[in-house]
Short mmCIF file of N, CA and C in Angstrom, two decimals:
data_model
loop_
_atom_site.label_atom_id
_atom_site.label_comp_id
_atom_site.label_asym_id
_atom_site.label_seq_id
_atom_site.Cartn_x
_atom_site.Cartn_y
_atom_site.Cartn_z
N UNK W 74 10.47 -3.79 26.55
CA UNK W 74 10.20 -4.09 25.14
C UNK W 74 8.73 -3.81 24.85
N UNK W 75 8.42 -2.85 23.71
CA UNK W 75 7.04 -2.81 23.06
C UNK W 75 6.87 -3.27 21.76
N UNK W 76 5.70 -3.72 21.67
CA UNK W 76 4.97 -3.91 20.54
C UNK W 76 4.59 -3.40 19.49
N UNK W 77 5.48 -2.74 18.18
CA UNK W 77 5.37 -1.95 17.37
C UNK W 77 4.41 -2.44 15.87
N UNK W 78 3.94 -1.96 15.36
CA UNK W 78 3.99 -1.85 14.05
C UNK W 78 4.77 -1.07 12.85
N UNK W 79 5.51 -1.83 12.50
CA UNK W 79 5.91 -0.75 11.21
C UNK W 79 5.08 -0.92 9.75
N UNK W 80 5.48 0.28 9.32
CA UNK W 80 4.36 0.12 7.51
C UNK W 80 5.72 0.77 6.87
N UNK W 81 5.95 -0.10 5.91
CA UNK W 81 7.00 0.07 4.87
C UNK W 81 6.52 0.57 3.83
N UNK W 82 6.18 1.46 3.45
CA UNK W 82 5.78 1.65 1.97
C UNK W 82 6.72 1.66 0.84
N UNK W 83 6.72 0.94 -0.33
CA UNK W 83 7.46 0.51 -1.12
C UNK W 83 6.53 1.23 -2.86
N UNK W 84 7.59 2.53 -3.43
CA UNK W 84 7.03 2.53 -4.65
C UNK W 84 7.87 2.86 -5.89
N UNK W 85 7.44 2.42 -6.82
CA UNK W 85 8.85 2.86 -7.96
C UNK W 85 9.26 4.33 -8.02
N UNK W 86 10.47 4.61 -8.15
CA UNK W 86 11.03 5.93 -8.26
C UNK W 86 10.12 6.48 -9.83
N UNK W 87 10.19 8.00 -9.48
CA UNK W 87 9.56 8.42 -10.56
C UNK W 87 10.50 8.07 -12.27
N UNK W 88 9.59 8.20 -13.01
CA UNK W 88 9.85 7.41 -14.31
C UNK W 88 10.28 6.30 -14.35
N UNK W 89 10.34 5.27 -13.38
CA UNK W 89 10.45 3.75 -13.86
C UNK W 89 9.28 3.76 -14.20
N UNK W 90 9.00 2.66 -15.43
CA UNK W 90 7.71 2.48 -16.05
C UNK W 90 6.82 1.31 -15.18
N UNK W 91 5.36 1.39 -15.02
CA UNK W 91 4.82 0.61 -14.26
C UNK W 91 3.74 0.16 -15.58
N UNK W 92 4.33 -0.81 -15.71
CA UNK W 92 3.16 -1.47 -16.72
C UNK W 92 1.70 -2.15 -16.03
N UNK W 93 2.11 -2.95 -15.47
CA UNK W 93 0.68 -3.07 -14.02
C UNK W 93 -0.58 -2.04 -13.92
N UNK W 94 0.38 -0.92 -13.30
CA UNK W 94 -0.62 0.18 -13.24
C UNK W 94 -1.26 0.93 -14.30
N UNK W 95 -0.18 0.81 -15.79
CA UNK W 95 -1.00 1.34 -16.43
C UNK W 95 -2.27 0.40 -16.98
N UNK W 96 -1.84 -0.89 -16.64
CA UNK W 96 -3.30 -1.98 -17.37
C UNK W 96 -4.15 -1.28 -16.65
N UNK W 97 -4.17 -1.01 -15.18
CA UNK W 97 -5.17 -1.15 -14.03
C UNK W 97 -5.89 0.11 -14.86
N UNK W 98 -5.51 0.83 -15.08
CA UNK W 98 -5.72 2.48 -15.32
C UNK W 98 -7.00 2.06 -16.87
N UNK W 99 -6.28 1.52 -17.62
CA UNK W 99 -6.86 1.45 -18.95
C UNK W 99 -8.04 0.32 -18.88
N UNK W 100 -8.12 -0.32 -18.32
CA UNK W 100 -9.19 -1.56 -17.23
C UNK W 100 -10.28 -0.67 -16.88
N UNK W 101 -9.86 0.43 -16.18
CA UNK W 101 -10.87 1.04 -15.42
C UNK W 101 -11.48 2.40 -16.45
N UNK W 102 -10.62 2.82 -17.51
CA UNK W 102 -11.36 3.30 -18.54
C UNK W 102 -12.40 2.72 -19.06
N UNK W 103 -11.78 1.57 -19.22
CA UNK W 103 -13.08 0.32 -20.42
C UNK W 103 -14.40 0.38 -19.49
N UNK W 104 -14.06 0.54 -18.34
CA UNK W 104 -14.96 -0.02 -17.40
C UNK W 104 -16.24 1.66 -17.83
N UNK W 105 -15.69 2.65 -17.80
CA UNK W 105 -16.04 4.24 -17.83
C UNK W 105 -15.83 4.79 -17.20
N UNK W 106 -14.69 4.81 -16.13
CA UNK W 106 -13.79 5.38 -15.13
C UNK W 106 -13.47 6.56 -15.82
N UNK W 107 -13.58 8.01 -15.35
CA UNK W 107 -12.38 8.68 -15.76
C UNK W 107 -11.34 8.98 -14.88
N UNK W 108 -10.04 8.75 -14.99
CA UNK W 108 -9.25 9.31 -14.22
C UNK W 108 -7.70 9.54 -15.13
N UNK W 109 -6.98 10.82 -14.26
CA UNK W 109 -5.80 11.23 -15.36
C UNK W 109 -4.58 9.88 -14.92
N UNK W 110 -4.46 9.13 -13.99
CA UNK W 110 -2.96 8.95 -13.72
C UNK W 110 -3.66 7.95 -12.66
N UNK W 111 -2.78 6.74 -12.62
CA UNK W 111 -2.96 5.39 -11.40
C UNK W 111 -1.37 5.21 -11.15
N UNK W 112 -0.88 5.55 -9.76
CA UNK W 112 -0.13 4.88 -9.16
C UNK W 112 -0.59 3.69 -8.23
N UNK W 113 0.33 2.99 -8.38
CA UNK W 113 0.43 1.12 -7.07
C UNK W 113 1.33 1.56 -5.78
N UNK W 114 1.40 1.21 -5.21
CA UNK W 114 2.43 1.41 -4.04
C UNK W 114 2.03 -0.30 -3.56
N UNK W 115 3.14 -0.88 -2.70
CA UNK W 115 2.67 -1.54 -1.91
C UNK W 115 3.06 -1.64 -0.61
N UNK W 116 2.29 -1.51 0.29
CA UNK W 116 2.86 -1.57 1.73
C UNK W 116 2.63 -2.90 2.39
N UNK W 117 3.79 -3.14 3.53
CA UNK W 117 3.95 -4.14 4.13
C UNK W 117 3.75 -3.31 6.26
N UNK W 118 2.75 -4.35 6.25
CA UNK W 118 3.54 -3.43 7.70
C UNK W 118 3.58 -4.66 8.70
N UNK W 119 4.72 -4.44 9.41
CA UNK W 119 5.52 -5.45 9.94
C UNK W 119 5.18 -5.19 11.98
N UNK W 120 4.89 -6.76 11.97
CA UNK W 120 4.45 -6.71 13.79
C UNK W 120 5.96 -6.57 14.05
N UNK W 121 6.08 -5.64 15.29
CA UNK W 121 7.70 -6.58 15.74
C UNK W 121 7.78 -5.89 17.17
N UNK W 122 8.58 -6.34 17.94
CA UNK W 122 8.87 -6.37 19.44
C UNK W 122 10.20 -5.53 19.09
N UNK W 123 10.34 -3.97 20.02
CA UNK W 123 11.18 -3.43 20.16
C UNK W 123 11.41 -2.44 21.23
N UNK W 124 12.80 -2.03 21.79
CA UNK W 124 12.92 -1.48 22.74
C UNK W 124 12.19 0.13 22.47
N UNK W 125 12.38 0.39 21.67
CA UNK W 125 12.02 2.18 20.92
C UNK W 125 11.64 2.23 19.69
N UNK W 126 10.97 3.21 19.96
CA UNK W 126 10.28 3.66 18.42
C UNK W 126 11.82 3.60 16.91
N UNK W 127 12.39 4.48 17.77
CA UNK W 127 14.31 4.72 16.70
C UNK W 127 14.69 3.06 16.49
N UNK W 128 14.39 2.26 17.28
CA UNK W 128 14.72 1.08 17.02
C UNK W 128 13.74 -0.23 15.97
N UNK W 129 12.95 0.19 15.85
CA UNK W 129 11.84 -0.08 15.22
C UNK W 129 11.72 -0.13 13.88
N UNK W 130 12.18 1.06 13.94
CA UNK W 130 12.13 2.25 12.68
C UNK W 130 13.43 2.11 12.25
N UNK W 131 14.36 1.61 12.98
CA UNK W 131 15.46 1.22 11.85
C UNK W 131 16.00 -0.29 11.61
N UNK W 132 15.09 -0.90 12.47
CA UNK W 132 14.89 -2.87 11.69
C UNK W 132 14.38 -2.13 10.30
N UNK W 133 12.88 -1.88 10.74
CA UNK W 133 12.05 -2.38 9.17
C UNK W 133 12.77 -1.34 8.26
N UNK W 134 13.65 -0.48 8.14
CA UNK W 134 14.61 0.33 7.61
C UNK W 134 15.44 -0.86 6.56
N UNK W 135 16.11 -1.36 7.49
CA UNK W 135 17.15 -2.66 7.24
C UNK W 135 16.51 -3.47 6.20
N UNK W 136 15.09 -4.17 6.84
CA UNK W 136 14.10 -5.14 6.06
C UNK W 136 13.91 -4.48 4.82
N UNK W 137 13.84 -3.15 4.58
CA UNK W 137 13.10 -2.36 3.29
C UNK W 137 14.53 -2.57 2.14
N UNK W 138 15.66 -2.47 2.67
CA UNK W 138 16.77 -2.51 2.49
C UNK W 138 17.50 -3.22 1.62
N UNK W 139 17.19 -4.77 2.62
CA UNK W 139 17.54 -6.30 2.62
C UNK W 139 16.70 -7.05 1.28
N UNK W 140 15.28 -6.67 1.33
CA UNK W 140 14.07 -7.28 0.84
C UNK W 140 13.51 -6.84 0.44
N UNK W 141 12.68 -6.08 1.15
CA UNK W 141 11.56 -5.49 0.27
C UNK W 141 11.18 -4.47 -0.80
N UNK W 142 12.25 -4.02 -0.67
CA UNK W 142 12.16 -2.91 -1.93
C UNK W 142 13.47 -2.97 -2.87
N UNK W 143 13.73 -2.87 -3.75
CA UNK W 143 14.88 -2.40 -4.58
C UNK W 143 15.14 -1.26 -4.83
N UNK W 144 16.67 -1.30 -4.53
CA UNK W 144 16.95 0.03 -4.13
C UNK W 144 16.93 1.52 -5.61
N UNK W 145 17.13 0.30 -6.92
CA UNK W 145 17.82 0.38 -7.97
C UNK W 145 16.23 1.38 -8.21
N UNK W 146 14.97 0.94 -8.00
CA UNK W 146 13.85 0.93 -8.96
C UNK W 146 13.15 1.81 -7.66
N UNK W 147 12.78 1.10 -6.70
CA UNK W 147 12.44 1.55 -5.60
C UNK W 147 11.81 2.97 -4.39
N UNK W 148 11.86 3.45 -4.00
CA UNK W 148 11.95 4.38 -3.19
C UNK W 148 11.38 3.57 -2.01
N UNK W 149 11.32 4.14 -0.63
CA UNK W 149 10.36 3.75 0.59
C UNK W 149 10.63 4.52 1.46
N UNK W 150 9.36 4.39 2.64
CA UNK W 150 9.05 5.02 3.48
C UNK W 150 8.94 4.44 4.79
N UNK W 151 9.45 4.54 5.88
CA UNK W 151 8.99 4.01 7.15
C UNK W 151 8.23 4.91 7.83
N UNK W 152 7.13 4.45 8.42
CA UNK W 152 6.51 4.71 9.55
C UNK W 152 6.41 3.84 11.07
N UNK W 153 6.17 4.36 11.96
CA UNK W 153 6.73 3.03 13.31
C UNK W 153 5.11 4.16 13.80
N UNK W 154 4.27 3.10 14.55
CA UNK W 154 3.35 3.48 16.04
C UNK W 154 3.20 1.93 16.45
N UNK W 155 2.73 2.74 18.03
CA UNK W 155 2.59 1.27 18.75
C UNK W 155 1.89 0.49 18.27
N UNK W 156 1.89 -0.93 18.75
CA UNK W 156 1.12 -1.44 18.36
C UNK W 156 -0.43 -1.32 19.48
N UNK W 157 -1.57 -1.22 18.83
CA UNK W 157 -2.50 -1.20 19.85
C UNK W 157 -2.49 -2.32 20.25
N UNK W 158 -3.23 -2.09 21.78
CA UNK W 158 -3.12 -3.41 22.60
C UNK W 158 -4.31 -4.45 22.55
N UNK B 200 -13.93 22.49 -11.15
CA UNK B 200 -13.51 21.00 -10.69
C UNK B 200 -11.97 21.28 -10.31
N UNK B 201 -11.92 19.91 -9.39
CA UNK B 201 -10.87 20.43 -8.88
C UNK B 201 -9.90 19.03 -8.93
N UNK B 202 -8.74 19.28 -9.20
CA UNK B 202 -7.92 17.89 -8.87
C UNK B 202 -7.63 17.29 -7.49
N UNK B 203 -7.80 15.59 -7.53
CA UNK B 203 -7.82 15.21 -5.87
C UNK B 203 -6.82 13.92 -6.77
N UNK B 204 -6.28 13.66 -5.35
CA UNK B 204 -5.65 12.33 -5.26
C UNK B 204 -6.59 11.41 -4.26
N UNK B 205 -7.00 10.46 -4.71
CA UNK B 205 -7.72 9.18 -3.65
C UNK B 205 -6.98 8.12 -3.85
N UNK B 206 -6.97 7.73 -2.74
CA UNK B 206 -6.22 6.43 -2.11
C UNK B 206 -6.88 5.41 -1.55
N UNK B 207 -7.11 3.99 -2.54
CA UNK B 207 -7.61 3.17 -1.92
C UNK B 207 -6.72 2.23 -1.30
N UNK B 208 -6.82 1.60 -0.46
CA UNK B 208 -6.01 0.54 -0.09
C UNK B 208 -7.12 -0.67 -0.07
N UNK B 209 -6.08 -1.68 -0.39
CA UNK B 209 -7.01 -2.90 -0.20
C UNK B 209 -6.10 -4.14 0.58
N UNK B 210 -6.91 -4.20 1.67
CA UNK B 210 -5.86 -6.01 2.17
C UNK B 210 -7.11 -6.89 2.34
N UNK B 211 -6.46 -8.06 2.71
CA UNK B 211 -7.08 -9.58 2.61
C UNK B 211 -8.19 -9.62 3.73
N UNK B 212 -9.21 -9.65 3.67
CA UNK B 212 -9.51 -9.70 5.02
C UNK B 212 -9.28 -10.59 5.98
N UNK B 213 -9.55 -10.20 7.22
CA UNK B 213 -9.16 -11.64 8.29
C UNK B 213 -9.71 -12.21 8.13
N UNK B 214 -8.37 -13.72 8.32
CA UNK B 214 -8.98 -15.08 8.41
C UNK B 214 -8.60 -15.20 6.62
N UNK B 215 -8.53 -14.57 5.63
CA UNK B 215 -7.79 -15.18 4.42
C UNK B 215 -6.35 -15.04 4.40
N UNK B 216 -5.77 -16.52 4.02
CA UNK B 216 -4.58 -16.93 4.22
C UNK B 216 -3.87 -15.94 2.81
N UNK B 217 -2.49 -15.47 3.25
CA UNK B 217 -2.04 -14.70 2.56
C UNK B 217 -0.20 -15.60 2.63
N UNK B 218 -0.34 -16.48 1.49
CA UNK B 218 0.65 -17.20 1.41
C UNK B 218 2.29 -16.26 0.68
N UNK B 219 1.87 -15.25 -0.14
CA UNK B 219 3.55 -14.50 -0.32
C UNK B 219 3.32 -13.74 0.49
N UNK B 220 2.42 -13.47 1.72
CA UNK B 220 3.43 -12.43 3.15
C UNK B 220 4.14 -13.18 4.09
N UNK B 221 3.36 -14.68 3.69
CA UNK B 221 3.83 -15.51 5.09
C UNK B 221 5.65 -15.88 4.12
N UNK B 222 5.89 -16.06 2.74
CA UNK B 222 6.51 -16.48 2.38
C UNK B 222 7.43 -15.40 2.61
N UNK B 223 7.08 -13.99 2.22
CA UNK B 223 8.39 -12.62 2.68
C UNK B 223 8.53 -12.44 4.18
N UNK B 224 7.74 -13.20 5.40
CA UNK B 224 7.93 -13.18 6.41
C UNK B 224 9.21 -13.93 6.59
N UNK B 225 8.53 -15.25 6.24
CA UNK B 225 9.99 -16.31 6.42
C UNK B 225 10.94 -16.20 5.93
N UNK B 226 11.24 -14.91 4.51
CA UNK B 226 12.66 -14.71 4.45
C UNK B 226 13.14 -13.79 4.84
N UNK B 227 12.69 -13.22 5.55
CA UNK B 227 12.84 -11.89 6.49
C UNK B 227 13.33 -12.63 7.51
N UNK B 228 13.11 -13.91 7.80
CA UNK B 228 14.16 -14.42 9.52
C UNK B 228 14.70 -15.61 8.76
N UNK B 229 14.88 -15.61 7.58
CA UNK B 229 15.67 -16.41 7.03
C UNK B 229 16.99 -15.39 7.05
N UNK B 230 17.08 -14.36 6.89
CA UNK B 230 17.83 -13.03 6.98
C UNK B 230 18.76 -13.06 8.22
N UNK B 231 18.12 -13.00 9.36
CA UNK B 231 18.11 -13.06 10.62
C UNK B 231 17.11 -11.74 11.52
N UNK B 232 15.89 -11.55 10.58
CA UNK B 232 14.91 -10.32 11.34
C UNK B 232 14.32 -11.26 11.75
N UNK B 233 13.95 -10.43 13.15
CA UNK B 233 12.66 -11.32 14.19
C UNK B 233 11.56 -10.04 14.05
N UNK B 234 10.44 -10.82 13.38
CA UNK B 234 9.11 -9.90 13.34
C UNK B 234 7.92 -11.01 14.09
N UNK B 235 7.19 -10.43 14.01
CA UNK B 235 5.97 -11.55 14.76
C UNK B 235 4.35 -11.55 13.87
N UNK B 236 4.41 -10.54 12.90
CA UNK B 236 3.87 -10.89 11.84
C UNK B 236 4.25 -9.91 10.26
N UNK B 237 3.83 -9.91 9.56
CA UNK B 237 3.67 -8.98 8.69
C UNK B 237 2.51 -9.72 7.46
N UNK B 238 1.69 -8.35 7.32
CA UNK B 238 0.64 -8.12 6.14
C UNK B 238 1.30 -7.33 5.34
N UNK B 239 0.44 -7.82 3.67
CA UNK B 239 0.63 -6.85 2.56
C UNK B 239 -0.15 -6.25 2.33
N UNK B 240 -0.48 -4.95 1.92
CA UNK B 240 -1.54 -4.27 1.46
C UNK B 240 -1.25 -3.45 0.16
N UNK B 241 -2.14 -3.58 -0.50
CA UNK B 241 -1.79 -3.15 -2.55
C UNK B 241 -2.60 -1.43 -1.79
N UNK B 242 -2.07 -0.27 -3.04
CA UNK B 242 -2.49 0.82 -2.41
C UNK B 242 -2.54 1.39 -4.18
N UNK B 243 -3.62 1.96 -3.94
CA UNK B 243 -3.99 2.78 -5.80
C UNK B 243 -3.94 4.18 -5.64
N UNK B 244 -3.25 4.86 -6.31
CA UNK B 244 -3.29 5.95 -5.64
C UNK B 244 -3.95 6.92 -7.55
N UNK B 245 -5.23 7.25 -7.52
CA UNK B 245 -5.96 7.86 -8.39
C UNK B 245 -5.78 8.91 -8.77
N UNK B 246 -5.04 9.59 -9.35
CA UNK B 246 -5.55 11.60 -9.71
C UNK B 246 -6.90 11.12 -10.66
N UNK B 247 -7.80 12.50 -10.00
CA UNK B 247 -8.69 12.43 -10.72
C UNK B 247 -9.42 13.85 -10.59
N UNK B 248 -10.29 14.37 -11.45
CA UNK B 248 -10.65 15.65 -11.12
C UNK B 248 -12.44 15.74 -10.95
N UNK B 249 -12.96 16.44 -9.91
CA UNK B 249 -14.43 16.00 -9.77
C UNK B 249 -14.65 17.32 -8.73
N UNK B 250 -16.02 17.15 -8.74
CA UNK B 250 -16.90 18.41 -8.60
C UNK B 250 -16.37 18.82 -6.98
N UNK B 251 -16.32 17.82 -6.84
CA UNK B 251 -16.22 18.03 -4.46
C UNK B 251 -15.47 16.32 -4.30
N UNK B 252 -14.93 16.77 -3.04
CA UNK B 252 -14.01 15.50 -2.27
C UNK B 252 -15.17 14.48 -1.99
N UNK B 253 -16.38 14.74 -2.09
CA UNK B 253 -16.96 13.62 -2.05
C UNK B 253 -17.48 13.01 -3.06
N UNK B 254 -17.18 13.31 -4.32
CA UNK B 254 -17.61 12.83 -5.37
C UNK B 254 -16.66 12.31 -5.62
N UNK B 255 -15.07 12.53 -5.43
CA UNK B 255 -14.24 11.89 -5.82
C UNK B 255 -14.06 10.38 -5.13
N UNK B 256 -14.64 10.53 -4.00
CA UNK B 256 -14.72 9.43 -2.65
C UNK B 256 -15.63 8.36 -3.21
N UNK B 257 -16.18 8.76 -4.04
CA UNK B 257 -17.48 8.02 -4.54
C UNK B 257 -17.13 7.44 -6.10
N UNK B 258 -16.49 8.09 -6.67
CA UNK B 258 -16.37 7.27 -7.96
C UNK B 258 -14.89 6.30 -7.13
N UNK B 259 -14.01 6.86 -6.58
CA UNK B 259 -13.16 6.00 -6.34
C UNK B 259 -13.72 4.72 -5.47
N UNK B 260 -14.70 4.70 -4.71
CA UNK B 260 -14.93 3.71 -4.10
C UNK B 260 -15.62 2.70 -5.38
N UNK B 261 -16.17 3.41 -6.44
CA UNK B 261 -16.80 2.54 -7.28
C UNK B 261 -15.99 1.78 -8.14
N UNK B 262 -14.68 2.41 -7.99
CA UNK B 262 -13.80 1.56 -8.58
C UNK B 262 -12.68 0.42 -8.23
N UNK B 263 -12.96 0.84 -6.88
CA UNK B 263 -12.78 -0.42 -6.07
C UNK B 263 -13.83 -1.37 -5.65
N UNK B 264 -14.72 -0.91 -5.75
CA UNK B 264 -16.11 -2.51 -5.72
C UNK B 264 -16.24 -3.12 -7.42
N UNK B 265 -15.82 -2.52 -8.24
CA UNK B 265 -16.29 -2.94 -9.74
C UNK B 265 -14.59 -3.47 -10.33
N UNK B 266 -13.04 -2.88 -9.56
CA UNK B 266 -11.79 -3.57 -10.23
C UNK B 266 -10.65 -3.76 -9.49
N UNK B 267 -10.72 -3.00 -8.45
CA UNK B 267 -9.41 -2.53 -7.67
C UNK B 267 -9.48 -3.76 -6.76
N UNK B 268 -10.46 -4.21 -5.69
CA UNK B 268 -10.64 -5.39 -4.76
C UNK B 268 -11.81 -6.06 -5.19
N UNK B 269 -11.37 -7.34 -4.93
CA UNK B 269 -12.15 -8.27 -4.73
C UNK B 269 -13.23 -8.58 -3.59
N UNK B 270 -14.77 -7.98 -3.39
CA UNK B 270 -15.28 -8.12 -2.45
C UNK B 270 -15.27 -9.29 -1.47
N UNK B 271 -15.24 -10.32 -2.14
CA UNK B 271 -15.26 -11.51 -1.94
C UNK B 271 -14.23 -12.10 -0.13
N UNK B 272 -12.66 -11.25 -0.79
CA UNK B 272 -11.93 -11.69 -0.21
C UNK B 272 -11.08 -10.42 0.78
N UNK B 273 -11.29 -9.24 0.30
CA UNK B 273 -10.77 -7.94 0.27
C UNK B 273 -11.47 -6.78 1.07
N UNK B 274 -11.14 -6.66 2.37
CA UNK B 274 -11.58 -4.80 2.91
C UNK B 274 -11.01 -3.67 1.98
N UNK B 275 -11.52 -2.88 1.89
CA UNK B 275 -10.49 -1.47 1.10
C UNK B 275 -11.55 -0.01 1.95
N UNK B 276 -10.57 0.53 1.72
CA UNK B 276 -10.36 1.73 2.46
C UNK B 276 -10.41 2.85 1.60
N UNK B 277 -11.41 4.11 1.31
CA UNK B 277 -11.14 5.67 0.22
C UNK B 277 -10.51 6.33 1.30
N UNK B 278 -9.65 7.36 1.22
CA UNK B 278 -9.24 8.18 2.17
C UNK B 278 -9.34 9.33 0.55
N UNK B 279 -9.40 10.81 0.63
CA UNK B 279 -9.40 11.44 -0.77
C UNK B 279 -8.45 12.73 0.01
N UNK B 280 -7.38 13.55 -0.71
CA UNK B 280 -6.92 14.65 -0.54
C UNK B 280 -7.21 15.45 -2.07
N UNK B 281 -7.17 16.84 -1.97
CA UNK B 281 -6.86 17.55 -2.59
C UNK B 281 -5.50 17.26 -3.37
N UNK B 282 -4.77 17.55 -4.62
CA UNK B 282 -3.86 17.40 -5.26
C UNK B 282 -3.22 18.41 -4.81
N UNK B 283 -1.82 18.37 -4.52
CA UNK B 283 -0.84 19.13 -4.72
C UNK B 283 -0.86 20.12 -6.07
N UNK B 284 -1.07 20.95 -6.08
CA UNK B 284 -0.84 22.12 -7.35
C UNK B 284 0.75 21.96 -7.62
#
């Protein structure tokens, strides 16, 4: 058994509306920011004990699944490396 | 000028208690997943257009010390790519 990290990245499918991001965006105008476009993402990345990388990578699969993301609105990404020691 | 995407990330730093990861932890083995920790990290992802990748590195970092994180409580991270055409 090793010591993995996974990073779930969790972000809305294109054209769901992100009201959040657009405050953040228009926040950082006021401020004198220029920029064209603010996406959010949020990632989770998860300690966990597993026999293999494939195994790893398809818990926090499950977790992204189960919980953390919606599937409806959603998109995500897994990544799995060891965990350093 | 050229279009870049920069990516800040921002998490809690160590040693600040992060009470909705510990709370999506515990329903993650309320589930029946065994993890041994998990962090959240918020991620901004900027288009913006600027002279060189390091200017873009530079207003984006300024917009994470002045809106994006909280120094106080918050590491954050610029990483900058070129935009996809």
């Amino acid at each position: 058994m090793t010591d993995y990290t996974a990073t779930v990245t969790v972000r809305l499918k294109r054209g769901v509306l992100d009201p959040e991001a657009e405050t953040t965006k228009r926040a950082l105008e006021r401020l004198g920011f220029e920029l064209d476009a603010l996406r959010s993402t949020d990632r989770y990345e998860l300690d966990l004990v597993a026999e293999s990388e494939d195994e790893a990578a398809e818990r926090a699969g499950e977790m992204a699944e189960r919980l953390l993301a919606n599937p409806t609105i959603h998109d995500y990404e897994v990544a799995v490396e060891r965990a350093e020691a």
